[in-house]
Coordinates of C-alpha atoms and ligand atoms in Angstrom, one line a residue:
X243 CA 0.6 30.9 2.9
X244 CA 1.7 32.3 -0.4
X245 CA -0.1 33.5 -3.5
X246 CA 2.0 30.6 -5.2
X247 CA 1.1 27.8 -2.5
X248 CA -2.7 29.1 -2.8
X249 CA -3.9 26.3 -4.6
X250 CA -3.8 23.0 -3.0
X251 CA -1.6 20.1 -3.2
X252 CA -2.6 16.4 -4.6
X253 CA -1.3 13.2 -3.2
X254 CA -3.1 10.3 -4.9
X255 CA -2.1 7.2 -3.1
X256 CA -3.7 4.5 -5.1
X257 CA -3.9 0.1 -4.1
X258 CA -4.3 -2.4 -5.7
X259 CA -7.3 -4.7 -5.4
X260 CA -7.2 -3.5 -1.9
X261 CA -11.1 -3.5 -0.6
X262 CA -13.1 -1.8 1.8
X263 CA -13.2 -4.5 4.3
X264 CA -9.9 -4.3 4.7
X265 CA -9.8 -1.5 6.4
X266 CA -10.3 -0.3 9.6
X267 CA -11.9 3.5 9.0
X268 CA -14.4 0.5 7.4
X269 CA -15.2 -1.2 10.0
X270 CA -13.0 -4.3 8.8
X271 CA -13.6 -7.8 11.3
X272 CA -10.2 -8.6 9.6
X273 CA -7.3 -6.3 10.4
X274 CA -6.3 -2.3 11.6
X275 CA -5.0 0.2 9.1
X276 CA -4.4 2.2 11.2
X277 CA -2.8 5.5 9.0
X278 CA -5.7 5.2 6.4
X279 CA -7.9 5.7 9.1
X280 CA -6.5 9.1 9.8
X281 CA -6.7 10.2 6.4
X282 CA -10.8 9.8 7.1
X283 CA -10.5 10.1 10.9
X284 CA -9.0 13.7 9.9
X285 CA -11.5 14.2 7.1
X286 CA -14.1 12.2 5.3
X287 CA -14.8 8.4 4.4
X288 CA -17.2 7.9 1.6
X289 CA -19.2 5.3 1.6
X290 CA -20.9 3.9 -1.1
X291 CA -18.0 4.7 -4.4
X292 CA -18.5 2.1 -6.9
X293 CA -16.1 1.6 -10.2
X294 CA -17.6 0.6 -12.8
X295 CA -15.3 -1.6 -14.4
X296 CA -13.9 -3.6 -11.7
X297 CA -10.3 -4.2 -13.1
X298 CA -7.2 -3.1 -13.3
X299 CA -6.5 -0.5 -15.7
X300 CA -9.7 0.4 -17.0
X301 CA -10.2 1.7 -14.4
X302 CA -6.8 3.6 -14.2
X303 CA -7.7 5.0 -17.1
X304 CA -11.3 6.4 -15.8
X305 CA -10.0 7.6 -12.9
X306 CA -7.4 9.5 -15.0
X307 CA -10.3 11.0 -17.3
X308 CA -13.1 11.0 -16.0
X309 CA -14.9 8.6 -19.0
X310 CA -15.7 5.0 -19.0
X311 CA -14.2 2.5 -20.6
X312 CA -16.3 2.4 -23.9
X313 CA -14.7 6.3 -24.2
X314 CA -11.2 6.1 -23.0
X315 CA -10.8 2.8 -24.8
X316 CA -9.3 1.0 -21.6
X317 CA -12.0 -1.4 -21.7
X318 CA -9.7 -4.2 -19.9
X319 CA -6.4 -5.3 -19.3
X320 CA -5.4 -6.5 -22.6
X321 CA -6.3 -2.6 -24.3
X322 CA -4.4 0.9 -23.6
X323 CA -6.1 3.9 -23.2
X324 CA -6.7 6.2 -26.1
X325 CA -4.8 9.3 -25.6
X326 CA -6.9 11.7 -27.7
X327 CA -9.2 11.8 -24.1
X328 CA -6.5 13.1 -21.6
X329 CA -5.5 12.5 -18.0
X330 CA -6.4 15.4 -15.5
X331 CA -2.9 14.5 -15.0
X332 CA -2.1 16.1 -17.6
X333 CA -4.6 19.2 -17.4
X334 CA -2.9 20.3 -14.4
X335 CA 0.7 20.2 -15.7
X336 CA -0.7 22.2 -17.6
X337 CA -2.4 24.9 -15.1
X338 CA 1.1 25.2 -13.8
X339 CA 1.4 22.0 -10.9
X340 CA 4.4 19.8 -11.0
X341 CA 3.2 15.9 -11.5
X342 CA 4.8 12.0 -10.6
X343 CA 3.6 9.7 -10.5
X344 CA 5.1 6.6 -9.2
X345 CA 4.4 2.5 -8.6
X346 CA 2.2 0.4 -10.7
X347 CA 0.4 2.2 -14.2
X348 CA -1.3 -0.5 -16.1
X349 CA -1.8 1.5 -19.0
X350 CA 0.3 -0.6 -21.8
X351 CA 3.4 -1.0 -21.9
X352 CA 4.2 -0.4 -25.0
X353 CA 7.1 3.1 -25.9
X354 CA 3.9 5.1 -27.3
X355 CA 2.0 3.8 -23.2
X356 CA 4.5 5.6 -21.0
X357 CA 3.6 8.2 -18.8
X358 CA 1.9 11.8 -20.6
X359 CA 1.3 14.9 -18.2
X360 CA 3.6 14.2 -16.0
X361 CA 7.2 15.2 -15.2
X362 CA 8.6 12.8 -13.7
X363 CA 7.4 8.6 -13.2
X364 CA 9.3 5.9 -12.6
X365 CA 6.9 3.1 -13.0
X366 CA 6.5 -1.0 -13.3
X367 CA 6.5 -2.3 -16.3
X368 CA 2.6 -5.1 -16.9
X369 CA 1.9 -5.9 -12.8
X370 CA 5.2 -5.3 -11.4
X371 CA 7.2 -7.6 -9.0
X372 CA 7.4 -7.6 -4.6
X373 CA 10.8 -7.5 -4.3
X374 CA 13.5 -6.2 -6.1
X375 CA 10.9 -5.2 -8.9
X376 CA 12.3 -4.0 -12.4
X377 CA 11.9 0.3 -13.1
X378 CA 11.9 2.2 -15.9
X379 CA 11.2 6.3 -16.5
X380 CA 12.5 8.5 -18.4
X381 CA 15.8 7.2 -19.0
X382 CA 15.2 4.2 -19.2
X383 CA 15.2 0.6 -17.2
X384 CA 16.6 -1.2 -14.2
X385 CA 15.9 -3.3 -10.8
X386 CA 15.7 -1.2 -7.7
X387 CA 16.4 -3.5 -4.8
X388 CA 14.1 -3.9 -1.9
X389 CA 10.0 -4.3 -1.5
X390 CA 7.8 -3.1 -4.0
X391 CA 5.6 -0.9 -1.5
X392 CA 8.3 0.1 0.2
X393 CA 10.0 1.4 -2.8
X394 CA 7.0 3.3 -3.8
X395 CA 7.3 5.2 -1.0
X396 CA 10.8 6.5 -0.4
X397 CA 10.8 7.4 -4.3
X398 CA 6.9 9.9 -3.7
X399 CA 9.7 11.3 -0.5
X400 CA 12.3 11.3 -2.9
X401 CA 10.8 13.4 -5.3
X402 CA 8.5 15.8 -2.5
X403 CA 12.2 16.5 -1.6
X404 CA 13.8 18.1 -4.7
X405 CA 10.5 19.6 -6.2
X406 CA 10.3 23.1 -7.3
X407 CA 8.7 24.8 -4.5
X408 CA 7.2 27.4 -5.6
X409 CA 4.7 25.7 -7.3
X410 CA 1.7 23.0 -6.1
X411 CA 1.6 19.9 -7.1
X412 CA 0.7 16.7 -8.4
X413 CA 2.0 13.1 -7.3
X414 CA 0.1 10.0 -7.8
X415 CA 1.5 6.8 -5.4
X416 CA 0.9 4.1 -7.3
X417 CA 1.1 0.9 -4.8
X418 CA 1.5 -3.0 -6.4
X419 CA 0.1 -4.4 -3.3
X420 CA -2.1 -6.5 -2.2
X421 CA -2.6 -7.9 -6.0
X422 CA -1.7 -11.5 -6.4
X423 CA 0.8 -12.9 -5.5
X424 CA 0.4 -11.3 -2.4
X425 CA 4.6 -11.3 -1.3
X426 CA 4.3 -9.8 2.8
X427 CA 7.6 -7.8 3.6
X428 CA 9.3 -9.9 7.3
X429 CA 8.7 -7.0 8.8
X430 CA 4.6 -8.3 8.7
X431 CA 5.0 -12.0 8.9
X432 CA 3.2 -12.1 12.6
X433 CA 0.3 -10.1 12.3
X434 CA -2.9 -11.8 11.2
X435 CA -1.8 -15.4 11.8
X436 CA -3.2 -18.2 9.2
X437 CA -6.2 -19.4 12.2
X438 CA -7.2 -16.3 13.1
X439 CA -8.7 -14.2 10.2
X440 CA -12.9 -14.7 10.9
X441 CA -14.4 -15.9 7.4
X442 CA -17.4 -13.6 6.7
X443 CA -20.7 -14.4 6.2
X444 CA -20.9 -14.9 2.7
X445 CA -18.3 -17.5 2.5
X446 CA -20.7 -20.3 2.4
X447 CA -22.8 -19.8 -0.7
X448 CA -23.5 -21.8 -2.5
X449 CA -24.4 -19.0 -5.8
X450 CA -27.9 -21.3 -6.1
X451 CA -30.3 -18.9 -8.1
X452 CA -27.9 -17.0 -9.4
X453 CA -27.0 -16.7 -13.4
X454 CA -25.1 -20.4 -14.3
X455 CA -22.3 -17.8 -15.3
X456 CA -21.4 -16.3 -12.4
X457 CA -21.4 -20.0 -10.7
X458 CA -18.4 -21.1 -13.7
X459 CA -16.6 -18.4 -12.6
X460 CA -13.2 -19.7 -12.0
X461 CA -12.5 -17.1 -8.4
X462 CA -13.1 -20.4 -6.2
X463 CA -11.0 -19.9 -2.5
X464 CA -11.4 -24.6 -2.9
X465 CA -10.2 -24.4 -6.4
X466 CA -8.8 -22.3 -8.1
X467 CA -6.6 -20.5 -6.0
X468 CA -3.0 -22.0 -6.6
X469 CA -0.2 -24.1 -4.3
X470 CA 1.5 -21.1 -5.3
X471 CA -0.7 -18.5 -4.3
X472 CA -0.9 -19.9 -1.0
X473 CA 2.4 -20.4 -1.2
X474 CA 2.4 -23.8 0.3
X475 CA 1.1 -27.7 -1.4
X476 CA -2.7 -28.5 -0.3
X477 CA -1.8 -31.5 2.7
X478 CA -3.7 -34.3 0.6
X479 CA -6.0 -35.4 2.3
X480 CA -7.7 -32.0 2.2
X481 CA -8.0 -32.8 -1.9
X482 CA -11.1 -34.1 -3.7
X483 CA -14.4 -32.9 -4.3
X484 CA -15.5 -34.3 -0.4
X485 CA -12.8 -32.4 1.4
X486 CA -14.4 -28.9 -0.6
X487 CA -14.9 -26.8 2.2
X488 CA -12.6 -27.8 4.8
X489 CA -9.9 -26.9 1.6
X490 CA -11.5 -23.4 1.1
X491 CA -11.0 -22.9 5.5
X492 CA -7.8 -24.0 5.4
X493 CA -7.0 -22.3 2.3
X494 CA -9.0 -19.1 3.1
X495 CA -6.8 -18.5 6.4
X496 CA -3.5 -19.1 4.1
X497 CA -4.8 -16.2 0.9
X498 CA -6.9 -14.0 3.5
X499 CA -2.6 -13.9 5.7
X500 CA -0.5 -12.6 3.0
X501 CA -3.3 -9.8 1.7
X502 CA -3.7 -8.6 5.2
X503 CA 0.6 -8.0 5.8
X504 CA 0.5 -6.8 2.1
X505 CA -1.7 -4.7 2.6
X506 CA -0.2 -3.5 6.4
X507 CA 2.8 -2.4 4.0
X508 CA 0.8 0.1 2.2
X509 CA -0.3 1.7 5.4
X510 CA 3.1 2.1 7.1
X511 CA 3.4 3.6 3.5
X512 CA 0.1 6.2 4.0
X513 CA 1.4 7.2 7.4
X514 CA 5.1 8.0 6.3
X515 CA 4.1 10.5 3.5
X516 CA 0.8 11.8 6.5
X517 CA 4.3 12.8 8.3
X518 CA 6.5 13.9 5.9
X519 CA 2.9 16.5 4.7
X520 CA 3.3 17.3 8.9
X521 CA 7.3 17.9 9.3
X522 CA 6.8 20.1 6.4
X523 CA 4.2 22.0 7.5
X524 CA 1.8 21.2 3.9
X525 CA -1.0 19.6 5.6
X526 CA -3.4 22.7 5.6
X527 CA -3.6 22.5 2.4
X528 CA -3.3 19.2 0.9
X529 CA -5.5 17.1 -0.5
X530 CA -5.0 13.3 0.4
X531 CA -6.6 10.9 -1.2
X532 CA -6.4 6.9 -0.8
X533 CA -8.5 4.5 -2.4
X534 CA -8.1 1.3 -4.6
X535 CA -8.6 1.1 -8.2
X536 CA -11.5 -2.1 -7.6
X537 CA -12.5 -3.7 -4.7
X538 CA -12.2 -7.3 -4.4
X539 CA -13.6 -10.5 -3.0
X540 CA -11.8 -12.0 0.7
X541 CA -14.0 -14.6 0.6
X542 CA -16.7 -13.3 0.0
X543 CA -19.3 -15.9 -1.4
X544 CA -16.4 -18.6 -1.1
X545 CA -14.6 -16.0 -3.8
X546 CA -11.5 -14.3 -4.4
X547 CA -10.9 -11.9 -7.3
X548 CA -13.2 -9.2 -8.1
X549 CA -14.3 -8.3 -12.2
X550 CA -18.3 -9.0 -11.2
X551 CA -21.0 -6.4 -10.0
X552 CA -21.8 -7.8 -6.0
X553 CA -21.1 -5.3 -3.6
X554 CA -17.6 -6.1 -2.9
X555 CA -16.2 -6.1 -5.8
X556 CA -17.7 -3.1 -6.9
X557 CA -17.1 -0.9 -4.0
X558 CA -13.6 1.5 -3.4
X559 CA -13.0 3.0 -0.9
X560 CA -12.8 6.4 -0.5
X561 CA -11.0 8.4 2.1
X562 CA -9.8 12.3 1.9
X563 CA -8.1 14.1 3.9
X564 CA -7.6 18.6 3.1
X565 CA -8.1 20.4 6.0
X566 CA -8.0 23.8 4.3
X567 CA -12.0 23.0 3.0
X568 CA -13.2 19.1 4.8
X569 CA -14.7 19.1 8.6
X570 CA -12.7 16.4 10.1
X571 CA -15.2 12.5 10.4
X572 CA -17.5 14.2 7.5
X573 CA -19.2 10.9 6.7
X574 CA -20.4 11.0 2.7
X575 CA -23.9 8.9 1.6
X576 CA -24.0 9.8 -2.0
X577 CA -23.4 7.1 -4.3
X578 CA -20.5 8.2 -6.6
X579 CA -17.9 6.9 -9.0
X580 CA -14.6 6.3 -10.4
X581 CA -15.4 8.7 -13.4
X582 CA -16.4 11.8 -11.3
X583 CA -12.6 11.5 -9.3
X584 CA -11.2 13.6 -11.6
X585 CA -13.7 16.2 -12.4
X586 CA -13.4 16.7 -8.6
X587 CA -10.1 16.7 -8.2
X588 CA -9.7 19.9 -11.0
X589 CA -12.7 21.5 -9.5
X590 CA -11.0 21.4 -6.1
X591 CA -7.6 22.8 -8.4
X592 CA -10.0 25.5 -8.6
X593 CA -10.3 24.1 -13.1
X594 CA -13.6 24.3 -14.9
X595 CA -13.6 20.4 -15.6
X596 CA -16.3 20.7 -18.4
X597 CA -13.5 23.6 -19.7
X598 CA -10.3 22.0 -18.6
X599 CA -11.6 18.4 -19.2
X600 CA -14.2 18.6 -22.7
X601 CA -14.7 15.6 -22.8
X602 CA -15.0 14.2 -19.0
X603 CA -18.4 12.4 -18.1
X604 CA -18.2 13.3 -14.5
X605 CA -19.5 15.0 -11.8
X606 CA -17.2 16.8 -9.3
X607 CA -18.5 15.8 -5.8
X608 CA -16.5 18.2 -4.6
X609 CA -19.5 19.9 -2.8
X610 CA -20.4 16.5 -1.0
X611 CA -17.5 16.5 1.9
X612 CA -19.1 20.9 2.4
X613 CA -21.5 18.8 4.1
X614 CA -23.9 20.4 1.4
X615 CA -27.5 18.4 -0.4
X616 CA -27.4 17.9 -3.4
X617 CA -31.2 17.1 -4.2
X618 CA -30.2 15.7 -7.9
X619 CA -27.4 13.8 -7.2
X620 CA -27.6 10.4 -9.1
X621 CA -30.1 7.8 -7.3
X622 CA -28.3 5.1 -10.3
X623 CA -24.5 4.4 -11.2
X624 CA -23.8 2.2 -14.3
X625 CA -22.0 -0.5 -14.6
X626 CA -20.5 -2.4 -17.5
X627 CA -17.1 -4.9 -17.7
X628 CA -15.8 -6.6 -20.9
X629 CA -13.6 -8.3 -19.7
X630 CA -14.4 -12.0 -20.9
X631 CA -11.6 -13.3 -22.6
X632 CA -10.3 -13.9 -19.6
X633 CA -9.0 -17.7 -20.1
X634 CA -8.3 -17.5 -16.0
X635 CA -11.6 -16.9 -14.2
X636 CA -14.2 -16.9 -16.5
X637 CA -16.5 -13.9 -15.6
X638 CA -19.0 -12.8 -18.8
X639 CA -19.2 -9.3 -19.8
X640 CA -21.8 -7.3 -18.1
X641 CA -23.8 -4.3 -17.8
X642 CA -26.5 -2.7 -14.5
X643 CA -27.8 -0.5 -12.4
X644 CA -27.8 -0.2 -8.8
X645 CA -30.0 2.5 -7.6
X646 CA -29.8 2.7 -3.3
X647 CA -32.0 0.0 -3.0
X648 CA -31.6 -2.5 -5.8
X649 CA -29.4 -4.1 -8.3
X650 CA -30.0 -5.0 -11.9
X651 CA -27.1 -6.7 -14.5
X652 CA -27.5 -8.1 -17.2
X653 CA -25.3 -11.6 -18.7
X654 CA -25.4 -10.4 -22.5
X655 CA -23.0 -13.9 -22.4
X656 CA -20.8 -12.5 -25.7
X657 CA -19.3 -15.0 -26.0
X658 CA -16.6 -16.2 -22.4
X659 CA -12.9 -17.3 -24.5
X660 CA -13.0 -15.1 -27.2
X661 CA -14.8 -11.5 -27.5
X662 CA -17.8 -12.4 -30.6
X663 CA -16.6 -15.6 -30.7
X664 CA -19.3 -18.1 -31.0
X665 CA -17.4 -19.9 -28.3
X666 CA -19.9 -20.8 -25.7
X667 CA -22.2 -18.8 -26.2
X668 CA -25.3 -19.6 -23.9
X669 CA -28.1 -17.4 -23.8
X670 CA -28.9 -14.2 -22.1
X671 CA -28.8 -14.2 -17.9
X672 CA -30.6 -11.6 -15.4
X673 CA -30.2 -10.8 -11.8
X674 CA -32.2 -8.6 -9.6
X675 CA -31.0 -8.3 -5.3
X676 CA -33.2 -6.0 -2.7
X677 CA -29.9 -4.5 -1.2
X678 CA -32.7 -3.8 1.5
X679 CA -33.5 -7.3 1.6
X680 CA -30.6 -8.7 0.4
X681 CA -27.3 -7.0 1.1
X682 CA -25.8 -10.2 1.0
X683 CA -26.9 -10.2 -2.4
X684 CA -27.5 -14.5 -1.8
X685 CA -31.5 -14.0 -3.5
X686 CA -31.8 -13.1 -6.7
X687 CA -35.6 -12.1 -7.5
X688 CA -35.6 -11.2 -11.4
X689 CA -38.4 -13.8 -11.3
X690 CA -40.7 -13.5 -8.9
X691 CA -43.8 -11.9 -9.9
X692 CA -43.6 -9.1 -6.4
X693 CA -40.7 -7.4 -8.4
X694 CA -42.5 -7.5 -11.9
X695 CA -42.3 -3.7 -11.7
X696 CA -38.8 -3.0 -10.2
X697 CA -37.8 -4.5 -13.1
X698 CA -39.3 -3.3 -15.5
X699 CA -37.8 0.2 -14.1
X700 CA -34.9 -0.5 -13.6
X701 CA -34.6 -1.9 -17.2
X702 CA -35.8 1.1 -18.1
X703 CA -32.9 3.1 -15.8
X704 CA -30.3 1.5 -17.5
X705 CA -31.5 2.3 -21.0
X706 CA -31.6 6.3 -19.4
X707 CA -28.4 5.2 -18.5
X708 CA -27.0 3.7 -21.9
X709 CA -28.2 7.1 -24.0
X710 CA -27.0 9.3 -20.5
X711 CA -23.0 7.7 -21.1
X712 CA -23.2 7.5 -25.0
X713 CA -23.4 3.3 -24.6
X714 CA -24.6 1.0 -27.3
X715 CA -26.8 -1.8 -25.6
X716 CA -25.3 -5.3 -26.7
X717 CA -26.7 -6.9 -29.8
X718 CA -24.9 -9.6 -30.7
X719 CA -21.8 -10.7 -31.7
X720 CA -21.5 -7.7 -34.3
X721 CA -22.8 -4.8 -31.6
X722 CA -19.7 -2.0 -32.4
X723 CA -17.1 -1.6 -29.1
X724 CA -16.2 1.7 -28.3
X725 CA -17.6 4.9 -29.1
X726 CA -14.4 5.6 -31.1
X727 CA -13.8 2.0 -32.7
X728 CA -11.8 3.1 -35.6
Ligands
SGN286 C1 -3.4 -11.3 -13.2 C2 -3.8 -11.7 -11.6 C3 -5.2 -11.9 -12.0 C4 -5.6 -10.6 -12.2 C5 -5.5 -10.4 -12.7 C6 -5.9 -8.7 -13.1 N1 -3.3 -13.6 -11.9 O1 -3.5 -11.5 -14.1 O2 -5.8 -13.3 -10.8 O3 -7.0 -10.9 -11.8 O4 -4.3 -10.1 -12.6 O5 -5.9 -8.5 -12.3 S1 -1.8 -14.0 -11.7 O6 -1.4 -15.1 -11.3 O7 -1.2 -13.1 -12.4 O8 -1.1 -13.2 -10.2 S2 -5.7 -6.2 -11.7 O9 -5.7 -5.8 -10.9 O10 -3.9 -6.5 -12.9 O11 -6.7 -5.7 -12.6
CA287 CA1 -5.8 -4.2 -9.2

């Protein structure tokens, strides 16, 4: 290895809405992902990685900058990143890395929102399209013919071929799949046929005992997935409230078939990248990461989509291979968040994150991947979902804390519909789950006297975490929203 390439390359592959329970390395009951599994087998699988605001733009902003939404400004998919907080790619570029991003950016489409800190880029406007997508780059925009997932891998491989081989690279491969509307490639059309897919444990959760705003979210398989989503008209005999269960079961099979087929193209793309690294002799000192911007409900609790602080939405898959440092088959059980990613990548690339990215709020977990025990590793994670103005899903604003054993959530009900408005203002509601006894989060014990002491401790922990990350607890519609709001 020459000195010039001694610093590792970083190949960061991120999909959109790919839940860990649709990856076989995480024990998926519904599909097989052999190439993503390879990263886990030859490197590390991290089992408790959490998103700090389970929605696209915010998670991407957090990953790039190592900061919470209230610091980087990207609180919802309608907000743009505050570039006073630089992305870690910009830092790596300044340190001599070649940087590029291809695929979904979703941090605004205005000219000012062009990706910064990249030598090359080609991205979709907004969500992008699955087939013949429009893409734009430094030299303008145009339709790129083909299937989006394959195009992103093609563009990535083309860039890798022409890059300057004397410098390390940081390449972000950002898939659109498996985001709604779940359009698979023809080559995967025979996989996971409708009728063959197991239903999740909590598919028939009736949400009793949960906050009223949770009961009211419009994310149900039965009623909120449209005919367009499942590309078929629901048969007349399945319509009506009396057929809700049969309708949900029927829609679930079609939803999951398409979702899993779109995942398969992502897995193919990962395989092509790994093969290329092997062929080029670059596998040893290239950090390969596979993750998703957040988790997703795959029929869990009867839902699709994300946003809520429940495990399937909160959790993110994260597998990392770096043979030069990480022992094959490593497993990590510590609690990590997407706020920690930037610090870790900078650390792995030889930079001190607190110096290189002074605003960042994360902690490098590199040391955990070497199997080192870190006694003061955080034992609780702070979460805040801000996008309560989404008219489609009606997910309420909330914040909370997840510890090893418990989860405490405060739905502060700052008016659904328009932020700060009095529309649908409801009393604050609370949920508490005992994850040891109730990992499926079916029993809200917040009013159970046996949990009074636990609740007090978690309330205190929530306050401590809000202080630590300089967030403001909700105090009514006039509460300042952003750390840096002007
Ligand atoms: C679109 C989808 C939603 C999805 C959001 C956010 N509707 O609005 O279902 O929750 O994106 O997704 S769609 O009918 O237009 O597909 S995110 O991944 O960008 O956060
Ligand atoms: Ca997403």
